[in-house]
Short mmCIF file of N, CA and C in Angstrom, two decimals:
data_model
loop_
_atom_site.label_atom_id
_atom_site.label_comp_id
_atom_site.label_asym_id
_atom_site.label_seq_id
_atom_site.Cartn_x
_atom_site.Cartn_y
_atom_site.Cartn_z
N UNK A 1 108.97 100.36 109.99
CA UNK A 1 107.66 99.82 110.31
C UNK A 1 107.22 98.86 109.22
N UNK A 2 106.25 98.01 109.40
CA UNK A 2 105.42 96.70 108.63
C UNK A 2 104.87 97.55 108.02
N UNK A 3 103.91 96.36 107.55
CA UNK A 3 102.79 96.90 106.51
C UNK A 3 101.49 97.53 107.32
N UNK A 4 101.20 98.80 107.08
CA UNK A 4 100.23 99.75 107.35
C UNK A 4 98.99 99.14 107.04
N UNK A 5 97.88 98.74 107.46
CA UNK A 5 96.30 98.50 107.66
C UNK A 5 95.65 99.70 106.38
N UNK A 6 95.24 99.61 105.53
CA UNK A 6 94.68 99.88 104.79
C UNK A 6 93.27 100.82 105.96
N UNK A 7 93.26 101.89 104.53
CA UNK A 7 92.39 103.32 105.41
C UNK A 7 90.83 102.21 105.40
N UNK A 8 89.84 103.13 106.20
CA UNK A 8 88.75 102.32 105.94
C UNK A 8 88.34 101.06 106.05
N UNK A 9 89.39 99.91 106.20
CA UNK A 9 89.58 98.74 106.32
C UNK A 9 89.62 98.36 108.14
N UNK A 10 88.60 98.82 108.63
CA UNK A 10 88.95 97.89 110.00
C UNK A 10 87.86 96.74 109.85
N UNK A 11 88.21 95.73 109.81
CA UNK A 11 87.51 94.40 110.74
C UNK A 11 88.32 93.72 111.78
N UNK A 12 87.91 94.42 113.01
CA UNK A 12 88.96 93.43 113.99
C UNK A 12 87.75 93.23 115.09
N UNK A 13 88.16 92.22 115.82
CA UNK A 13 87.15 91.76 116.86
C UNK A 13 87.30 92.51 117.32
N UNK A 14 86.30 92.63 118.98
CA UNK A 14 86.55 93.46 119.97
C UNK A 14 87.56 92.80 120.89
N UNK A 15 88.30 91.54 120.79
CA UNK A 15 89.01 91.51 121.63
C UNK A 15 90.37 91.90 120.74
N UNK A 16 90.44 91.77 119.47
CA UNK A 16 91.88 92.81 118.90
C UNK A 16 91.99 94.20 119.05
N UNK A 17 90.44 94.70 119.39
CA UNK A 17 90.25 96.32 119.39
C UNK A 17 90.72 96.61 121.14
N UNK A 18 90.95 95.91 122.02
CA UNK A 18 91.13 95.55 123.32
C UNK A 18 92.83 95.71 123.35
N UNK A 19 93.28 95.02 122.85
CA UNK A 19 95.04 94.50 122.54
C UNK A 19 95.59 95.52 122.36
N UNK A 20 94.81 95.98 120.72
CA UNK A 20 95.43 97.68 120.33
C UNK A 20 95.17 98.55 121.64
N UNK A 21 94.32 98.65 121.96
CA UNK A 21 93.97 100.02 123.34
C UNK A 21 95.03 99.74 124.61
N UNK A 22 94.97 98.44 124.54
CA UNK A 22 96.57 97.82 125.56
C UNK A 22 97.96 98.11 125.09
N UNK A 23 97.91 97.90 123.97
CA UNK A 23 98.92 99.05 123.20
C UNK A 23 99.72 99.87 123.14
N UNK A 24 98.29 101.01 123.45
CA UNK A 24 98.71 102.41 122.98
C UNK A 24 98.57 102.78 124.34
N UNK A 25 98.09 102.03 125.14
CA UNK A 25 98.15 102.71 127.15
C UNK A 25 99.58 102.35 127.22
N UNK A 26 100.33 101.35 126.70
CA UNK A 26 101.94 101.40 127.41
C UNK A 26 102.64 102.57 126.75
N UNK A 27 102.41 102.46 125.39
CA UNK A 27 103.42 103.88 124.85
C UNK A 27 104.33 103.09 125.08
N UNK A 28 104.71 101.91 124.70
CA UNK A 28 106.20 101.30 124.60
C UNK A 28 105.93 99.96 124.01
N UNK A 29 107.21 99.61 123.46
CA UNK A 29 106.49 97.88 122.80
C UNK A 29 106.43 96.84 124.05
N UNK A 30 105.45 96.26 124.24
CA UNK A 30 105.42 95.11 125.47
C UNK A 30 105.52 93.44 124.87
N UNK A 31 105.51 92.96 125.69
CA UNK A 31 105.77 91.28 125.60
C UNK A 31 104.02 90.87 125.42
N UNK A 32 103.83 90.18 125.25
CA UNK A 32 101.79 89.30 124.88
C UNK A 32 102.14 88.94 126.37
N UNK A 33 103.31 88.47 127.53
CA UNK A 33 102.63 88.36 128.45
C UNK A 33 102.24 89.71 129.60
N UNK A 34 102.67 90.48 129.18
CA UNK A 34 102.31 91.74 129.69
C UNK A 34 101.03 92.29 129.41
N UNK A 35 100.45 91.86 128.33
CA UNK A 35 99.39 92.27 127.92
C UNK A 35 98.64 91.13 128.40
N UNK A 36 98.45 90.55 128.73
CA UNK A 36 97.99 89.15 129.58
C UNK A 36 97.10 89.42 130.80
N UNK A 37 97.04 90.11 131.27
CA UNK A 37 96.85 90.32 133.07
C UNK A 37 95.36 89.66 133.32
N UNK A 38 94.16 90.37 132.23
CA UNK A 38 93.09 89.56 132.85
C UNK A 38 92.63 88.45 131.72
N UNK A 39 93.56 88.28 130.73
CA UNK A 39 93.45 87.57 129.70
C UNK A 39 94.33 86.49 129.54
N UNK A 40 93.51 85.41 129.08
CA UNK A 40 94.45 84.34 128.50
C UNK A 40 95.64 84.01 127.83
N UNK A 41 96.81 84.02 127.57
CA UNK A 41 97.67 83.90 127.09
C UNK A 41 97.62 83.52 125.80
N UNK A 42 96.98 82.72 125.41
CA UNK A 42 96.54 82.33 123.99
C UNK A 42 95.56 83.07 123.33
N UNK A 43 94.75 83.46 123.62
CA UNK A 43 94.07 84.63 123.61
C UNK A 43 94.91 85.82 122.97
N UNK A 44 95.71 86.37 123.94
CA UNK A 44 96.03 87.13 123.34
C UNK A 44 97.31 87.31 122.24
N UNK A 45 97.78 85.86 122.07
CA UNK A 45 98.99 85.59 120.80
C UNK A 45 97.64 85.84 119.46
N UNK A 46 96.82 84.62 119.81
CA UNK A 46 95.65 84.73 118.51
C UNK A 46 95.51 86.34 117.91
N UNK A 47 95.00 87.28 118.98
CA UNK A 47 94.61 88.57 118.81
C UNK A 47 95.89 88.95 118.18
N UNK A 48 96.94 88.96 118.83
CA UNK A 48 98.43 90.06 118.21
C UNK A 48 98.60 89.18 116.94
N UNK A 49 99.03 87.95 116.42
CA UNK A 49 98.62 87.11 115.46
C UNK A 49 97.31 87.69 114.27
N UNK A 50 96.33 87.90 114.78
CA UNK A 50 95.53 88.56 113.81
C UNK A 50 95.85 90.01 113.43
N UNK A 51 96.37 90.64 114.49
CA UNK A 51 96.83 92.26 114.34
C UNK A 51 97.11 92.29 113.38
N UNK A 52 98.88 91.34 113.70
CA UNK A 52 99.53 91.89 112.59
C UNK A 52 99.57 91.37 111.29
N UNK A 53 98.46 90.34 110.76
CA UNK A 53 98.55 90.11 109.18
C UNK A 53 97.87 90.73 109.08
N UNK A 54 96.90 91.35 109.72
CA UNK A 54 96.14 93.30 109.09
C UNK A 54 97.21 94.26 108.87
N UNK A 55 98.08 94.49 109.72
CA UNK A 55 98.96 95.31 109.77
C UNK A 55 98.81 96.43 110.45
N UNK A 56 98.07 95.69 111.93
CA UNK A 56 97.67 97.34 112.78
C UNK A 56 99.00 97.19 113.83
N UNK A 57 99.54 95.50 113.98
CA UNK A 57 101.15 95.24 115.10
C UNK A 57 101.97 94.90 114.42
N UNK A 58 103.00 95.11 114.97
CA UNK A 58 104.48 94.54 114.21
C UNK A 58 105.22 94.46 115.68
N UNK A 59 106.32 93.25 115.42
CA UNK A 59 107.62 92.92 116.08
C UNK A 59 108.13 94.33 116.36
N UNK A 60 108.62 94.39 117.59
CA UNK A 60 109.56 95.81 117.72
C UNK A 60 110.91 95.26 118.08
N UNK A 61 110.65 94.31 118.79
CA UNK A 61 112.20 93.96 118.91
C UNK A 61 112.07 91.96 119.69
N UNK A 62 113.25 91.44 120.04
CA UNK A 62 113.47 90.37 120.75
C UNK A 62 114.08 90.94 121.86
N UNK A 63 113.89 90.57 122.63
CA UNK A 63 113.83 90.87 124.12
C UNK A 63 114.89 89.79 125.31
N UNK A 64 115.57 89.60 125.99
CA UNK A 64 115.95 88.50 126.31
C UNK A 64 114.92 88.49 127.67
N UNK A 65 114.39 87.37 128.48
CA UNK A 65 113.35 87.13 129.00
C UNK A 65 113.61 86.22 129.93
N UNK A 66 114.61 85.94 130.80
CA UNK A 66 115.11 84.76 131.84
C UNK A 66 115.81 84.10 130.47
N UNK A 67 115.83 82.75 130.34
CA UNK A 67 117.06 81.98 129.40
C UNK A 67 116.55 82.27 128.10
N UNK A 68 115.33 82.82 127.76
CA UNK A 68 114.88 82.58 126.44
C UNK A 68 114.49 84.13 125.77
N UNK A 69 114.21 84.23 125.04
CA UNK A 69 114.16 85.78 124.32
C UNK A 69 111.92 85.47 124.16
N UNK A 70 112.02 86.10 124.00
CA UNK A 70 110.58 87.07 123.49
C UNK A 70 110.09 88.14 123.02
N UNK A 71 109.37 88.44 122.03
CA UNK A 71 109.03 89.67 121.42
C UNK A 71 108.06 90.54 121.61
N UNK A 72 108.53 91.72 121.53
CA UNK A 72 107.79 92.84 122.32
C UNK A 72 107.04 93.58 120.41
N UNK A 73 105.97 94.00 120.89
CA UNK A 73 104.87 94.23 120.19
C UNK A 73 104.64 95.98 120.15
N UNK A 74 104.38 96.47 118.75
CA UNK A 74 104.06 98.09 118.97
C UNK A 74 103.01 97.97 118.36
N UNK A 75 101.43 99.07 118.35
CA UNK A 75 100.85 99.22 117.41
C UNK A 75 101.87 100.02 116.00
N UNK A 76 100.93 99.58 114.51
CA UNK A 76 101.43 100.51 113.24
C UNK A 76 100.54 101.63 113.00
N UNK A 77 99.63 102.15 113.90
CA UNK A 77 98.90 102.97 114.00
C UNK A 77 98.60 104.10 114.99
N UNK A 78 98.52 104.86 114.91
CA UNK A 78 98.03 106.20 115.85
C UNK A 78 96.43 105.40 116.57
N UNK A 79 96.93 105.81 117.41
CA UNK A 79 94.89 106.01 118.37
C UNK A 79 94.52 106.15 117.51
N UNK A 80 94.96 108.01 117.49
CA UNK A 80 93.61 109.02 116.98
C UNK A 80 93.51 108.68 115.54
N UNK A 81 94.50 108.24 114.92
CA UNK A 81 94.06 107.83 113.36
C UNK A 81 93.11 106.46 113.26
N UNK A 82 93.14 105.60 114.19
CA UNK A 82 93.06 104.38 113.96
C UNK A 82 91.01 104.90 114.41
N UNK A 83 90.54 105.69 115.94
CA UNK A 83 89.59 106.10 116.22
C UNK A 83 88.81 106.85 115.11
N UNK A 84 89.65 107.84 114.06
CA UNK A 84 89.08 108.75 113.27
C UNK A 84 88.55 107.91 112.07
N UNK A 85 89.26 106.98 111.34
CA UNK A 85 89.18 106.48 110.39
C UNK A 85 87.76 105.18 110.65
N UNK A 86 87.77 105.20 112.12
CA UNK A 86 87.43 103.58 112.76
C UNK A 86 85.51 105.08 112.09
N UNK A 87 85.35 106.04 112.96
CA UNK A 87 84.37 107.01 113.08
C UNK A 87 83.85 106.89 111.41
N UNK A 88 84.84 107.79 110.31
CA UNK A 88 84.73 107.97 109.28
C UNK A 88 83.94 106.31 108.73
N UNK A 89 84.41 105.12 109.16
CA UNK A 89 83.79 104.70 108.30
C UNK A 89 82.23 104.38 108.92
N UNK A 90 82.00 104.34 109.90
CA UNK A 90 80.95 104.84 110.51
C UNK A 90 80.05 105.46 109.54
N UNK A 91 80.36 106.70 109.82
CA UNK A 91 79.44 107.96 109.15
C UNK A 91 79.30 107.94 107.57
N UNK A 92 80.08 107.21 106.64
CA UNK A 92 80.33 106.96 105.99
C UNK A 92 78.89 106.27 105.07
N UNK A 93 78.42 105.49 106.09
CA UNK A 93 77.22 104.41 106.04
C UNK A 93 75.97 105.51 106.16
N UNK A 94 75.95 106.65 107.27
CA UNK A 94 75.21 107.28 107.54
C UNK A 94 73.66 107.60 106.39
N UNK A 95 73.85 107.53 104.76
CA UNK A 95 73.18 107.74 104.52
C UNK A 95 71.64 106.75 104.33
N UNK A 96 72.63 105.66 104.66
CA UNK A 96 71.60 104.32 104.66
C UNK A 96 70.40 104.50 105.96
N UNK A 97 70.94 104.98 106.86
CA UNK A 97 70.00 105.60 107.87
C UNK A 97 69.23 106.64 107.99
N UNK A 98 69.90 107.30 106.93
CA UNK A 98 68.87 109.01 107.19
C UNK A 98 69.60 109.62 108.08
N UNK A 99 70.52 109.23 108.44
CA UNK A 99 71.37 110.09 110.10
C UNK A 99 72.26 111.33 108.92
N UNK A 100 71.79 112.77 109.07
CA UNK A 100 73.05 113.44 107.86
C UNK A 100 74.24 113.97 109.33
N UNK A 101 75.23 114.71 108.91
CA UNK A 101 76.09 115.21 109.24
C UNK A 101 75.57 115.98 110.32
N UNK A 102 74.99 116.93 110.04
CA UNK A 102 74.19 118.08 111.03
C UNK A 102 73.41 116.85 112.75
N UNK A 103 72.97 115.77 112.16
CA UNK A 103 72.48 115.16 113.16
C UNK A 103 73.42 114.53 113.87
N UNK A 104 74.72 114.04 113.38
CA UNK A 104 75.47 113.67 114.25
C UNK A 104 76.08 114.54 114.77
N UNK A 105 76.54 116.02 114.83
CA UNK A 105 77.00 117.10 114.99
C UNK A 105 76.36 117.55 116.42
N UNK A 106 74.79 117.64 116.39
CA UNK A 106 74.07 117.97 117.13
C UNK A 106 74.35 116.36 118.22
N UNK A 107 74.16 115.35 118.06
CA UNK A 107 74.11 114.26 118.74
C UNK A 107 75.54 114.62 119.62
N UNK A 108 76.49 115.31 119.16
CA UNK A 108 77.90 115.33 119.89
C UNK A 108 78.29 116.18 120.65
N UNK A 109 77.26 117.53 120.73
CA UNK A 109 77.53 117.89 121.28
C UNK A 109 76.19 118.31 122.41
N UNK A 110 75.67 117.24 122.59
CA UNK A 110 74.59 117.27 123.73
C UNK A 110 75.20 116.67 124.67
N UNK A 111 74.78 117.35 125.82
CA UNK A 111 75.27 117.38 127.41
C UNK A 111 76.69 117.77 127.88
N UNK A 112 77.12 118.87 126.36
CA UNK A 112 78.73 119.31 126.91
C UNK A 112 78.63 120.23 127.79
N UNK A 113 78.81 121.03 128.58
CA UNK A 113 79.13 122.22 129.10
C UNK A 113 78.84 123.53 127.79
N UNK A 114 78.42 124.62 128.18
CA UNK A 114 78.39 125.87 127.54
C UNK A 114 79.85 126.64 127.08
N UNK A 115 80.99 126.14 127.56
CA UNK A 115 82.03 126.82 127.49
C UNK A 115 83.22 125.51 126.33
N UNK A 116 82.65 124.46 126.77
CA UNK A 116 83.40 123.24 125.28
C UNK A 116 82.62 123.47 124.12
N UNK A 117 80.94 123.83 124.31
CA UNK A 117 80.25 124.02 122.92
C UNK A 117 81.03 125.32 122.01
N UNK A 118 80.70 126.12 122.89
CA UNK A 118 81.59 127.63 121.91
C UNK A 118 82.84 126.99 121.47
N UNK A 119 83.65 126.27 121.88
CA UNK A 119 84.81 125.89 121.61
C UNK A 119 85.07 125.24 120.27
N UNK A 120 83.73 124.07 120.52
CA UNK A 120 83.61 123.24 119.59
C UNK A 120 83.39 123.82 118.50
N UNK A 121 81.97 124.49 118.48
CA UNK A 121 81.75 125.38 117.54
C UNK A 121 82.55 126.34 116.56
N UNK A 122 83.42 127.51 117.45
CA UNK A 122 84.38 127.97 116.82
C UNK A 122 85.60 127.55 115.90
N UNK A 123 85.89 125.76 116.18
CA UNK A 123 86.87 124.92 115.19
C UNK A 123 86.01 124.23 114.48
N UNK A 124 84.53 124.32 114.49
CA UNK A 124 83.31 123.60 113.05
C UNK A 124 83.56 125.07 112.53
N UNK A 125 83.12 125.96 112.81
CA UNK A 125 83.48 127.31 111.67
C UNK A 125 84.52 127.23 110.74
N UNK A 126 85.64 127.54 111.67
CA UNK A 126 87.05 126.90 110.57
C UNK A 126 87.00 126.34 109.75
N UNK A 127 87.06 125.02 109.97
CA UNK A 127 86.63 123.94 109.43
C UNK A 127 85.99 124.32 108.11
N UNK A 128 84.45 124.30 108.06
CA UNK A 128 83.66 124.80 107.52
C UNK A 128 83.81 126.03 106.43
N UNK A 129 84.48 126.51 106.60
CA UNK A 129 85.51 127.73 106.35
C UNK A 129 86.29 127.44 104.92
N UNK A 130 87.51 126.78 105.72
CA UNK A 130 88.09 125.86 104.79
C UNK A 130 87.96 124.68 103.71
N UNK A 131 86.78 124.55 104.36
CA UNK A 131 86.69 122.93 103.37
C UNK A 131 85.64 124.00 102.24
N UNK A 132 85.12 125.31 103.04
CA UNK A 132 84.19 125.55 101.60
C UNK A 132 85.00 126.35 100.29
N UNK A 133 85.69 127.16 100.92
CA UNK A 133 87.56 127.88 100.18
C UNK A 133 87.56 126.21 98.88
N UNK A 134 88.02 125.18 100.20
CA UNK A 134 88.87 124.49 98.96
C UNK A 134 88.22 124.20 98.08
N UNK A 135 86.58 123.86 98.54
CA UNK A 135 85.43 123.02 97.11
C UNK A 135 85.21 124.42 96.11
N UNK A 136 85.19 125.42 96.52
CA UNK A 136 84.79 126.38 95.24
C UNK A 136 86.13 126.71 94.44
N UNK A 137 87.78 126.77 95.39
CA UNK A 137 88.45 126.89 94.30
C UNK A 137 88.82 126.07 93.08
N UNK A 138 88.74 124.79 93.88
CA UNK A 138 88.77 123.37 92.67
C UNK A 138 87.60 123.94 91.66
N UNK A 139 86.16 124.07 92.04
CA UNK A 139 85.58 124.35 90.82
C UNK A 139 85.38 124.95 89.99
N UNK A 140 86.44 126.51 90.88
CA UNK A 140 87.10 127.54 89.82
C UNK A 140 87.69 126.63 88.61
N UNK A 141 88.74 126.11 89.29
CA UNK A 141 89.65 125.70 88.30
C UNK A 141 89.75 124.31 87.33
N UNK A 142 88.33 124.07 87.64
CA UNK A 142 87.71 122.47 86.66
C UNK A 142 86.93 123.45 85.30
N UNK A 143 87.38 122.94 84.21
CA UNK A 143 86.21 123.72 82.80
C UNK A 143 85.23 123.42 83.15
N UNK A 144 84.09 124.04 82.52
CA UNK A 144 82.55 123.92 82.56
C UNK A 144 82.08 122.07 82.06
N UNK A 145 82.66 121.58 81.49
CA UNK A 145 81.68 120.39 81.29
C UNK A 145 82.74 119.17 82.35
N UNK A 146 83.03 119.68 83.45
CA UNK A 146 84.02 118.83 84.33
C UNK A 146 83.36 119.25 86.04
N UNK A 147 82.20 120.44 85.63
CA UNK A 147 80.78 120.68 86.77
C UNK A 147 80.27 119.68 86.96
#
């Protein structure tokens, strides 16, 4: 694989955020004219062109294509990493708003069903669980003037 997109680092238009989601629906590397259907052809070289000097596409291969070859395109990223990280930096900002954790928590899980909330809930416990384990053992193990 290319060069990996730096964490935290998304600036992509919404029509590169479009390309990637075209992407990751084939689950295979495609040609820019496959990815074409309700889009411009130039359009979408520009977009895969911008991808990949971010480093979210890379070349997967040359392709032969009637007399001439063409190159088929993969994302360098997961969805769910590319969605989580896209979120994180989101929330990230959160304090500039006053929005804390607990409010987006509550914001996410309004209008689920009673039987996804318990669900949800029971892997925020975990969670919660764990991340509090790991912050008190680190501060076990930091000396007193490193509090």
């Amino acid at each position: 694989m290319g060069k990996r997109p730096d964490k935290g680092k998304f600036h992509l238009t919404a029509r590169e955020i479009d390309i990637l989601h075209l992407l990751w629906e084939a689950g295979k590397p495609v040609k820019a004219s496959e990815l074409a259907n309700n889009l411009c052809i130039s359009t979408v070289h520009t977009s895969l062109k911008g991808l990949m000097e971010q480093g979210y596409v890379e070349v997967a291969d040359f392709i032969q294509n009637g007399p001439s070859y063409a190159r088929t395109f993969r994302p360098t990223i997961a969805r769910r990493e590319f969605e989580l990280d896209n979120l994180a930096q989101c929330l990230s900002r959160r304090n500039l708003y006053g929005i804390t954790t607990a409010d987006f928590l509550e914001l996410m899980l309004q209008g689920l069903d009673r039987q996804t909330i318990l669900k949800d809930l029971d892997e925020l416990e975990l969670l919660i669980h764990a991340k509090r384990e790991k912050i008190l053992n680190q501060t076990e193990t930091l000396l007193p003037n490193e509090i």
